[in-house]
mmCIF file of C-alpha atoms in Angstrom:
data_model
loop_
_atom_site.group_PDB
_atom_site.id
_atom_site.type_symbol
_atom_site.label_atom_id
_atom_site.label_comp_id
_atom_site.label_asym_id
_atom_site.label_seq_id
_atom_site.Cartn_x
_atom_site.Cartn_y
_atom_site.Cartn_z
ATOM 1 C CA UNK S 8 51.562 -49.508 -80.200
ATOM 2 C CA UNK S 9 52.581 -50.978 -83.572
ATOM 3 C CA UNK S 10 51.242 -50.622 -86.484
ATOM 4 C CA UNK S 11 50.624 -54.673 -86.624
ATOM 5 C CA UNK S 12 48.477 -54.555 -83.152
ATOM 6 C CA UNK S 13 46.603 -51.929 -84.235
ATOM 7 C CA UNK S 14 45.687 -53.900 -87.295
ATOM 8 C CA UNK S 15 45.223 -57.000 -85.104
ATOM 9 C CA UNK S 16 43.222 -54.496 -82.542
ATOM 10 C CA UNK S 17 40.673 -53.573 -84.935
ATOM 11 C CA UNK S 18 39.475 -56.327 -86.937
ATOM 12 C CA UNK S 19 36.564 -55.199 -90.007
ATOM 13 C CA UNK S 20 34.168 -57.026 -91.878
ATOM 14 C CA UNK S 21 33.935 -60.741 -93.008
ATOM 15 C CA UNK S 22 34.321 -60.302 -96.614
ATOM 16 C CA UNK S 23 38.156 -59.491 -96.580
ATOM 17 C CA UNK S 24 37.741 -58.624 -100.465
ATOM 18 C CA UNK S 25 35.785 -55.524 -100.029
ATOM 19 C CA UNK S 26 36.182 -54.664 -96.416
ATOM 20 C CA UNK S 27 39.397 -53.438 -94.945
ATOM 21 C CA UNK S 28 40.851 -52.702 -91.223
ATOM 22 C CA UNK S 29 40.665 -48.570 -90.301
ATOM 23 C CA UNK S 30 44.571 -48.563 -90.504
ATOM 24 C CA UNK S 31 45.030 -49.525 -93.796
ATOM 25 C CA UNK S 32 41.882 -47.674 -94.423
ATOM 26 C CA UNK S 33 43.649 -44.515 -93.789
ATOM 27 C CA UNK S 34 47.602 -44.802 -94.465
ATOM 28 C CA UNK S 35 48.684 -43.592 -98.057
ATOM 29 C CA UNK S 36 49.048 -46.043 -100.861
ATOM 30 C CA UNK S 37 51.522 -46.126 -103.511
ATOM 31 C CA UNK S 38 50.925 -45.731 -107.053
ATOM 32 C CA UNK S 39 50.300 -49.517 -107.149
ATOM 33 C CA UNK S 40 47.733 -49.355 -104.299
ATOM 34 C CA UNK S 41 49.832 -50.932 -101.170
ATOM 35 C CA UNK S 42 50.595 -49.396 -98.024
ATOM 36 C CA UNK S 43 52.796 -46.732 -98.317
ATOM 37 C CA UNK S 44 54.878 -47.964 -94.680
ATOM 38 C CA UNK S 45 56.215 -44.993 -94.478
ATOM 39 C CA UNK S 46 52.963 -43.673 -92.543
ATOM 40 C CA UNK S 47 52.137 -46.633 -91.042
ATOM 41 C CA UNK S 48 52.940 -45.679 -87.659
ATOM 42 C CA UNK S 49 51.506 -42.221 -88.293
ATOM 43 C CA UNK S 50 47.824 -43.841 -88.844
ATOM 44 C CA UNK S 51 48.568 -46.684 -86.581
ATOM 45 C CA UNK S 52 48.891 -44.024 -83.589
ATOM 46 C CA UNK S 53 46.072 -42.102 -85.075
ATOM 47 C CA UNK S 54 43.792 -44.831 -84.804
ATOM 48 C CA UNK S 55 45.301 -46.224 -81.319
ATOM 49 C CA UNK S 56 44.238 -43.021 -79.728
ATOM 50 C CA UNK S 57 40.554 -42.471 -81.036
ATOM 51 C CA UNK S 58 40.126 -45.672 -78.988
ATOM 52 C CA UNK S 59 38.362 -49.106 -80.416
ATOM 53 C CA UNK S 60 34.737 -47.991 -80.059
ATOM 54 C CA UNK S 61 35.079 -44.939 -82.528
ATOM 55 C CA UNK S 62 37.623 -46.822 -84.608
ATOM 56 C CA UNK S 63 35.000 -50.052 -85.234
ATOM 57 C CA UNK S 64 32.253 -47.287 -85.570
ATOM 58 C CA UNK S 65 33.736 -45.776 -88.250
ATOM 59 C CA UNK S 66 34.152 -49.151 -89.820
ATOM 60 C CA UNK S 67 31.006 -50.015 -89.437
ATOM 61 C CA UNK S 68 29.619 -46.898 -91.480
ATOM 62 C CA UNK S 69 32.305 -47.565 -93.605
ATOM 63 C CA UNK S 70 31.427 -51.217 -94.612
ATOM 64 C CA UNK S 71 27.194 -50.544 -94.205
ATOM 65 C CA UNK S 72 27.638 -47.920 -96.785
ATOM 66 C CA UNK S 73 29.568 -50.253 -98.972
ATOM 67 C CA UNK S 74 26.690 -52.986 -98.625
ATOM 68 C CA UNK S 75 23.681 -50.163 -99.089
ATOM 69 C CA UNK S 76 25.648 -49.141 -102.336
ATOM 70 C CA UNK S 77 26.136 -52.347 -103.751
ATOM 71 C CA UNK S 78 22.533 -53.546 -102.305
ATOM 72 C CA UNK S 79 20.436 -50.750 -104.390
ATOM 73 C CA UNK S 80 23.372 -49.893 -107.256
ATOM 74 C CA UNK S 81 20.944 -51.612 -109.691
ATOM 75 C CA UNK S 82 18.021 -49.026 -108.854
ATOM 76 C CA UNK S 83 20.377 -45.989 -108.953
ATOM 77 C CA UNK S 84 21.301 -47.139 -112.570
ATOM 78 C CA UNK S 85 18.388 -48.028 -113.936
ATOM 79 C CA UNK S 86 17.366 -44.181 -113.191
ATOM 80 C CA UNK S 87 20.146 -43.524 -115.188
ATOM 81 C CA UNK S 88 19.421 -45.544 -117.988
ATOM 82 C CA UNK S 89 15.956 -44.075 -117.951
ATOM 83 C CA UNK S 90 17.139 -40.936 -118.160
ATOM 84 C CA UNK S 91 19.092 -41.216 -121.014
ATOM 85 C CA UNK S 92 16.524 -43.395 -122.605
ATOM 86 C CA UNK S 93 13.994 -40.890 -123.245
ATOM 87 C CA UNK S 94 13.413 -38.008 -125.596
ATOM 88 C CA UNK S 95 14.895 -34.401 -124.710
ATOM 89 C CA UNK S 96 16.927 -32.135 -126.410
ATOM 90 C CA UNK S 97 21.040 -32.156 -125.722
ATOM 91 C CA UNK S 98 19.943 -29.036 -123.054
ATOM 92 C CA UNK S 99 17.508 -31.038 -121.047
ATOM 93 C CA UNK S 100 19.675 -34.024 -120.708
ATOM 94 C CA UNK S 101 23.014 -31.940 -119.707
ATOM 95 C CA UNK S 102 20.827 -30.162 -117.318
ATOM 96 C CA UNK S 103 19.306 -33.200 -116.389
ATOM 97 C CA UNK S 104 22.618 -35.469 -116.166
ATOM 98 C CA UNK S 105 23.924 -32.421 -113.795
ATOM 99 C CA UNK S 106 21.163 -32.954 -111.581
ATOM 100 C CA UNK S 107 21.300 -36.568 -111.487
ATOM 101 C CA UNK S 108 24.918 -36.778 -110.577
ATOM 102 C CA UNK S 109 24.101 -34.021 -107.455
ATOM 103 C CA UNK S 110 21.058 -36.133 -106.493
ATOM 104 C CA UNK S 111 23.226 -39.596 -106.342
ATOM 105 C CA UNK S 112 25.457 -38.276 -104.056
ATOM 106 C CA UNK S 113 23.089 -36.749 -101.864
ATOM 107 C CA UNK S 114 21.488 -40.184 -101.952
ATOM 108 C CA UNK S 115 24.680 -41.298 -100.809
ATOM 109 C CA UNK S 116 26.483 -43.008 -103.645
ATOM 110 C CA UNK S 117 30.352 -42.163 -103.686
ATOM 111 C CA UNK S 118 31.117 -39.731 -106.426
ATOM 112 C CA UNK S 119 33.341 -42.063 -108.112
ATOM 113 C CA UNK S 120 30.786 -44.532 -108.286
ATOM 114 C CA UNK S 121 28.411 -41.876 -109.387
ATOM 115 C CA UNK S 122 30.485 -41.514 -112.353
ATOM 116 C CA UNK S 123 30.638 -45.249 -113.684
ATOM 117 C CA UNK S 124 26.663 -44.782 -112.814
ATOM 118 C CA UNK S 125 26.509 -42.176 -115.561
ATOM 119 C CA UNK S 126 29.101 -43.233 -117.824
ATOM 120 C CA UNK S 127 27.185 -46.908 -117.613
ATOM 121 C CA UNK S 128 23.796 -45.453 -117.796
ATOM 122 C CA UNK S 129 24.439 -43.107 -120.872
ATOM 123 C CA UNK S 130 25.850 -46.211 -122.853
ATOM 124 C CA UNK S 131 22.927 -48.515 -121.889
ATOM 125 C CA UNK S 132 20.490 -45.896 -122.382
ATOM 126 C CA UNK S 133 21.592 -44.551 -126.033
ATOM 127 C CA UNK S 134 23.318 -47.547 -127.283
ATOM 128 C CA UNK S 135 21.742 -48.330 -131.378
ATOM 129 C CA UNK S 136 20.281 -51.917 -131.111
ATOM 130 C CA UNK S 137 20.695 -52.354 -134.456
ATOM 131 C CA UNK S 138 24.340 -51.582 -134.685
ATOM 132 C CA UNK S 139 25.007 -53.852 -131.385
ATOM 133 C CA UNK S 140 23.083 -56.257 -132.494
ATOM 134 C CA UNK S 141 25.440 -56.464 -135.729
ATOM 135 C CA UNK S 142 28.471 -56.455 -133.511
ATOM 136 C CA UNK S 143 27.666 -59.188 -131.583
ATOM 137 C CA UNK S 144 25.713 -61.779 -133.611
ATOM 138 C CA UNK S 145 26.618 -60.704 -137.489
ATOM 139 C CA UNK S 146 24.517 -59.078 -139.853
ATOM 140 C CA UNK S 147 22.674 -62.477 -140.778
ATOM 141 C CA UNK S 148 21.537 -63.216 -137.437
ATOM 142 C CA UNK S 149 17.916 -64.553 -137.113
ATOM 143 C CA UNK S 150 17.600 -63.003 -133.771
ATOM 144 C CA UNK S 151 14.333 -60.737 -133.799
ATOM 145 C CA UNK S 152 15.056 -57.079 -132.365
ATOM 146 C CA UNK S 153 13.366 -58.409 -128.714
ATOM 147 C CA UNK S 154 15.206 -61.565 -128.529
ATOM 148 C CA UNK S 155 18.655 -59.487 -129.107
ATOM 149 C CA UNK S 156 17.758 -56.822 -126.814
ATOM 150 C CA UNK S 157 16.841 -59.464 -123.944
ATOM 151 C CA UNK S 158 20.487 -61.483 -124.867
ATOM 152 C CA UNK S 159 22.398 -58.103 -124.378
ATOM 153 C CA UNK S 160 20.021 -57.033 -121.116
ATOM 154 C CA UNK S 161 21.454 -60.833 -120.353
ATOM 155 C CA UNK S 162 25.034 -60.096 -121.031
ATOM 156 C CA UNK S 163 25.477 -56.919 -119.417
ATOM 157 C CA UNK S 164 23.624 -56.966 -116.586
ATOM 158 C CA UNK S 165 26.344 -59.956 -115.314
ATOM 159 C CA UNK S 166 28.814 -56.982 -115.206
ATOM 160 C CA UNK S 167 29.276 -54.548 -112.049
ATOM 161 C CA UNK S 168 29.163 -51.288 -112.329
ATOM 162 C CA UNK S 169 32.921 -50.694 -112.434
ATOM 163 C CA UNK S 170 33.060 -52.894 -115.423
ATOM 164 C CA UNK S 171 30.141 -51.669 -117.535
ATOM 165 C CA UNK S 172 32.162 -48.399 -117.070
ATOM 166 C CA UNK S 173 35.150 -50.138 -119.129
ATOM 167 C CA UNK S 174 32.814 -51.336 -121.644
ATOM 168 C CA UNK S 175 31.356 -47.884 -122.051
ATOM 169 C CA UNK S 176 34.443 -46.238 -122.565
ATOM 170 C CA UNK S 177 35.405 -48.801 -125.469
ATOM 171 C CA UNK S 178 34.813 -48.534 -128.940
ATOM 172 C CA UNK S 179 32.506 -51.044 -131.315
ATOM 173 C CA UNK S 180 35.086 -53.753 -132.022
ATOM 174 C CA UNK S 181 36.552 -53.953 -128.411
ATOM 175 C CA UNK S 182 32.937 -54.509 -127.109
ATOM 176 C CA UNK S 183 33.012 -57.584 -130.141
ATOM 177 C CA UNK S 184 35.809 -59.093 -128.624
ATOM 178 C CA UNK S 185 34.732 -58.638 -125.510
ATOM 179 C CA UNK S 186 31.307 -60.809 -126.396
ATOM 180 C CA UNK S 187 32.885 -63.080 -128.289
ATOM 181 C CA UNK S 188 34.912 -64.275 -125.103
ATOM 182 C CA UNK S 189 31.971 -64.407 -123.890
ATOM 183 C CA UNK S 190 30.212 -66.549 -126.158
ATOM 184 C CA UNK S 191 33.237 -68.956 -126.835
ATOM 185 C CA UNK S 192 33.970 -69.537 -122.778
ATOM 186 C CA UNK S 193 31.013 -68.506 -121.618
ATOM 187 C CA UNK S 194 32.374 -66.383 -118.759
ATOM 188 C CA UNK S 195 32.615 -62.326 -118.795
ATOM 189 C CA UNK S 196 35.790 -60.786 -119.067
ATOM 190 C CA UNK S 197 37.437 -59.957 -115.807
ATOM 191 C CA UNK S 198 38.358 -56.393 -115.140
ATOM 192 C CA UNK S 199 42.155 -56.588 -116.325
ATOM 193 C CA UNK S 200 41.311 -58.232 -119.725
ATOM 194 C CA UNK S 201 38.755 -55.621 -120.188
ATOM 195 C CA UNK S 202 40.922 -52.828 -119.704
ATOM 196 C CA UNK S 203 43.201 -54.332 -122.238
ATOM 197 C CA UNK S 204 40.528 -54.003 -125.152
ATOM 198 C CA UNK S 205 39.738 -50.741 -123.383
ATOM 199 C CA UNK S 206 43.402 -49.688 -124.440
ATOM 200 C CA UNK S 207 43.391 -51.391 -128.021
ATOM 201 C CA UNK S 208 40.468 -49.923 -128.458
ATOM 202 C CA UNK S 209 39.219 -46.669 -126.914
ATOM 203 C CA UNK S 210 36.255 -44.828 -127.424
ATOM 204 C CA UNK S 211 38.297 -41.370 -126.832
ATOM 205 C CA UNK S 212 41.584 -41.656 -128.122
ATOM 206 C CA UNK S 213 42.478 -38.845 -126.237
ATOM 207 C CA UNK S 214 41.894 -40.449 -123.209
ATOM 208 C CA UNK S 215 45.251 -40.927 -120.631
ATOM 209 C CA UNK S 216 44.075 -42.795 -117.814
ATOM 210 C CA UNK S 217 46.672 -45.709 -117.740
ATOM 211 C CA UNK S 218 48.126 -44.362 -120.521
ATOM 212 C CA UNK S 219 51.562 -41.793 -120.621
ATOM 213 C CA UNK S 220 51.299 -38.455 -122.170
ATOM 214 C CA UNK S 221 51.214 -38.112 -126.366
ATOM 215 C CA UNK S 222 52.727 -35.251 -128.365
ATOM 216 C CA UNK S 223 50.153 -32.838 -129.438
ATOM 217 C CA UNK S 224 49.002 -30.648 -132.724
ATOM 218 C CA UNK S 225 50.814 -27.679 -132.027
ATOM 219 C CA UNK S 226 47.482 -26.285 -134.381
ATOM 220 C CA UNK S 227 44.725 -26.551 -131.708
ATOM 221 C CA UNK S 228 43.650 -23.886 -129.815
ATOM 222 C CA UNK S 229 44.952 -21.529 -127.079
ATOM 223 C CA UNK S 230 42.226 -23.171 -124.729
ATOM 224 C CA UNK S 231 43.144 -26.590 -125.827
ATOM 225 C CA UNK S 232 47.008 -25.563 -125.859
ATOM 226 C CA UNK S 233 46.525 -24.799 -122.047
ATOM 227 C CA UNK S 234 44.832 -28.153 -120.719
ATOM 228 C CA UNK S 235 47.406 -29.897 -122.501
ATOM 229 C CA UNK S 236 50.376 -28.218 -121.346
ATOM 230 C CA UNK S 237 49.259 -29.926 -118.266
ATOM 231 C CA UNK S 238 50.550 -33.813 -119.728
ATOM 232 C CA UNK S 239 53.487 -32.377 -121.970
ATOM 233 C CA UNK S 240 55.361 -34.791 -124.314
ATOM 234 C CA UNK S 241 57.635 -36.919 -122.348
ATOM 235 C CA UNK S 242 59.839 -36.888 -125.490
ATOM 236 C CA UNK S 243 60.910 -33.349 -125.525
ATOM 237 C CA UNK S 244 62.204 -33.063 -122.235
ATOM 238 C CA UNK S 245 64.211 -29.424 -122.716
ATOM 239 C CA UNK S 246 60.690 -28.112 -123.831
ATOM 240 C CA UNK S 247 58.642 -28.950 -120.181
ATOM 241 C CA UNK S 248 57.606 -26.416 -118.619
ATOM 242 C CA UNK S 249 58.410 -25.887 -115.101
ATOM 243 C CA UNK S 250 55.993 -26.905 -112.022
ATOM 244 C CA UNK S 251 55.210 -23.404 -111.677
ATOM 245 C CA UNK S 252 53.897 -22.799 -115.289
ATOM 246 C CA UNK S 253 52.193 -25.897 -115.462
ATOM 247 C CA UNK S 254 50.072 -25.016 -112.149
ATOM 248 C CA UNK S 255 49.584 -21.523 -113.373
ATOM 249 C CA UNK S 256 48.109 -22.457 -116.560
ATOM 250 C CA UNK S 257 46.402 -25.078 -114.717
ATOM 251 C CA UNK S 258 44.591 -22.301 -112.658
ATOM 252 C CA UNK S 259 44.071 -19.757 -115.668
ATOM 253 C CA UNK S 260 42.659 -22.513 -117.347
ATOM 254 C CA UNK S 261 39.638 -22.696 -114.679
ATOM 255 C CA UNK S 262 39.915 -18.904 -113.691
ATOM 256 C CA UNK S 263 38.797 -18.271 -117.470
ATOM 257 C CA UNK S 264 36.517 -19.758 -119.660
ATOM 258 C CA UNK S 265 39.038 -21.757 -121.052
ATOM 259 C CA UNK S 266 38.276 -25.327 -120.311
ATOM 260 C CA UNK S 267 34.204 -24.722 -120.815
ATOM 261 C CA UNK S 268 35.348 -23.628 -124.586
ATOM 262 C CA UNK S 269 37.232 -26.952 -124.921
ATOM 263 C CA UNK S 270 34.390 -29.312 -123.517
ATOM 264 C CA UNK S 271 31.665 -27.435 -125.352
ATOM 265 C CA UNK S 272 33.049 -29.172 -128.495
ATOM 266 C CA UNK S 273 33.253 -32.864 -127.173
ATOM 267 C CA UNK S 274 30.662 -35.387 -127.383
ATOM 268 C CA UNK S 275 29.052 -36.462 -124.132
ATOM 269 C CA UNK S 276 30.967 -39.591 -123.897
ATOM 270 C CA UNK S 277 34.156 -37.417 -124.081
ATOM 271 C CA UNK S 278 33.264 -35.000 -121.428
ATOM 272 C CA UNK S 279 32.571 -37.609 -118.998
ATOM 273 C CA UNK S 280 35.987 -39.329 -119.737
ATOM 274 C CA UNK S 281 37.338 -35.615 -119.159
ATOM 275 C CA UNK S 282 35.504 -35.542 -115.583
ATOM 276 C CA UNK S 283 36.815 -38.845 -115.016
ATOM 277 C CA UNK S 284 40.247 -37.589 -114.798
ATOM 278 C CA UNK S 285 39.782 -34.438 -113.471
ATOM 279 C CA UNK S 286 38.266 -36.141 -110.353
ATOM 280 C CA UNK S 287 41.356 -38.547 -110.235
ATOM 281 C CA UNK S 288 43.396 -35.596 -110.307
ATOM 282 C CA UNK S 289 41.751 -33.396 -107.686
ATOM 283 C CA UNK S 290 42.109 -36.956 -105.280
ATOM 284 C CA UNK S 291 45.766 -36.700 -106.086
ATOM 285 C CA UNK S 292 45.942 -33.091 -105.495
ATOM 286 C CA UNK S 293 44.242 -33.239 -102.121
ATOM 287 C CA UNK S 294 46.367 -36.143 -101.090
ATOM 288 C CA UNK S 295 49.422 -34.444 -101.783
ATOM 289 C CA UNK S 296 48.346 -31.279 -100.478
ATOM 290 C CA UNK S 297 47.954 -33.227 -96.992
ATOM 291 C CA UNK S 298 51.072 -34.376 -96.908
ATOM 292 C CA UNK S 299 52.686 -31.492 -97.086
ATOM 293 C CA UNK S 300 51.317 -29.645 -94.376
ATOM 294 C CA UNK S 301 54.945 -29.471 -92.971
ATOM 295 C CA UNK S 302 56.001 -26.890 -95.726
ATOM 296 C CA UNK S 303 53.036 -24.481 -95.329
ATOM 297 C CA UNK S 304 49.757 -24.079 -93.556
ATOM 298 C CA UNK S 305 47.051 -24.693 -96.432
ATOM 299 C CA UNK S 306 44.069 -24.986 -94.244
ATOM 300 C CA UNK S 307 42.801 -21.248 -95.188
ATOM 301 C CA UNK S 308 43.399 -22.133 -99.006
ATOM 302 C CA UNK S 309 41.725 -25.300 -98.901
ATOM 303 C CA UNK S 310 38.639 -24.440 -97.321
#
């Protein structure tokens, strides 16, 4: 059967934006997201042969989850925001952030959306009111502190949780031009012009999602030196190391204590942007690792 039939075979959902057919579901994308057709057959006869009544259950789970999570997101970050919101030391709330992120996913949040639900809920909960209220409406504003506070509970909570994780991750005078879009057109930035501030303006300059590598200070720690061997500069291309190198120092770096001696020193906001990445990595490692299963048998070393 084709991969088209299949498709056709297996209808899912009503809202086409979020919901998606089993078969594209499961084939590879390409860096830009589509279908990588190359396995399209592969999946197509996957799903062809689990039959239509496991293959529309799956979908089913697959698109009731998506509605549960979107359905009681706002409770799961308004925990958040509570959490950061009240007083404990930086111990408590790193052991308490910890156990937050293990409880969301055992409450079945995805654990990329339980990262935007932190990295949202650490910016809403800590954020100076003061300082945004400056940003937003000028130092001579006559807005008392509760009528500014319930204009910015106004503007943000029109964004979704995937966006208030852009805002988070942008620095004071990106959020400004984000609100004053706001207030001159009266609609939110969409996701794209967001993530353009985001990159005119980051919070973590250091930060290289979307972004190619950067040439380093060749002063910075050993530890340091060995995460960022892992993005070297695209400029000096007789000075890369080879695969091999950059995986080994990629496992000595979590074999030691070397990357716990480099996060130690970042700010909160920084270490979450770190996670960020590393879990977009790991994704990228286990999809690759599938792929190759035609080189090697990895299912000892994965499990």
């Amino acid at each position: 059967m084709s991969y088209q039939q299949v498709v056709e075979l297996f209808p899912y959902g009503k809202n086409k934006q979020h919901c998606m057919n089993l078969v594209q579901l499961l084939t590879p994308k390409n860096e830009d997201g589509s279908i990588d057709q190359r396995y399209s057959s592969i999946t197509a006869t996957i799903v062809d042969q689990i039959g239509k009544q496991a293959a529309n259950g799956l979908l089913e789970f697959y698109n009731k989850s998506f509605e549960l999570e979107k359905r009681y997101g706002g409770y799961a970050l308004q925990l958040v925001v509570t959490s950061f919101s009240i007083d404990q030391d930086e111990y408590q709330q790193k052991r308490m952030t910890k156990s937050l992120r293990t409880a969301l996913q055992e409450l079945g949040f995805k654990p990329s959306n339980v990262s935007k639900l932190l990295s949202d809920g650490r910016f809403l909960g800590t954020y100076d009111l003061l300082e945004e209220t400056f940003c937003y409406f000028g130092r001579n504003t006559l807005l008392d502190g509760q009528q500014a506070q319930a204009k910015l509970d106004e503007y943000f909570n029109g964004f979704t949780i995937g966006l208030l994780d852009v805002i988070s991750r942008t620095r004071k005078q990106g959020r400004k031009k984000a609100y004053s879009h706001y207030a001159m057109t009266g609609k939110r930035m969409s996701q794209a012009e967001l993530e353009e501030v985001r990159r005119q303006y980051p919070l973590n300059p250091d930060e290289r999602r979307g972004h190619k590598s950067q040439s380093h200070d060749s002063a910075k720690s050993s530890d340091l030196a060995k995460y960022e061997s892992l993005t070297p500069n695209q400029d000096t291309q007789e000075e890369l190391q080879s695969p091999d190198q950059i995986i080994g120092n990629f496992i000595d770096l979590f074999e030691t204590e070397g990357f716990d001696n480099y996060i130690q020193d970042l700010d909160e906001n920084q270490q979450l942007s770190l996670m960020h990445q590393l879990m977009d990595a790991a994704n990228l490692l286990a999809e690759y690792v599938a792929c190759q299963k035609n080189i090697v048998d990895v299912t000892p070393i994965l499990n």
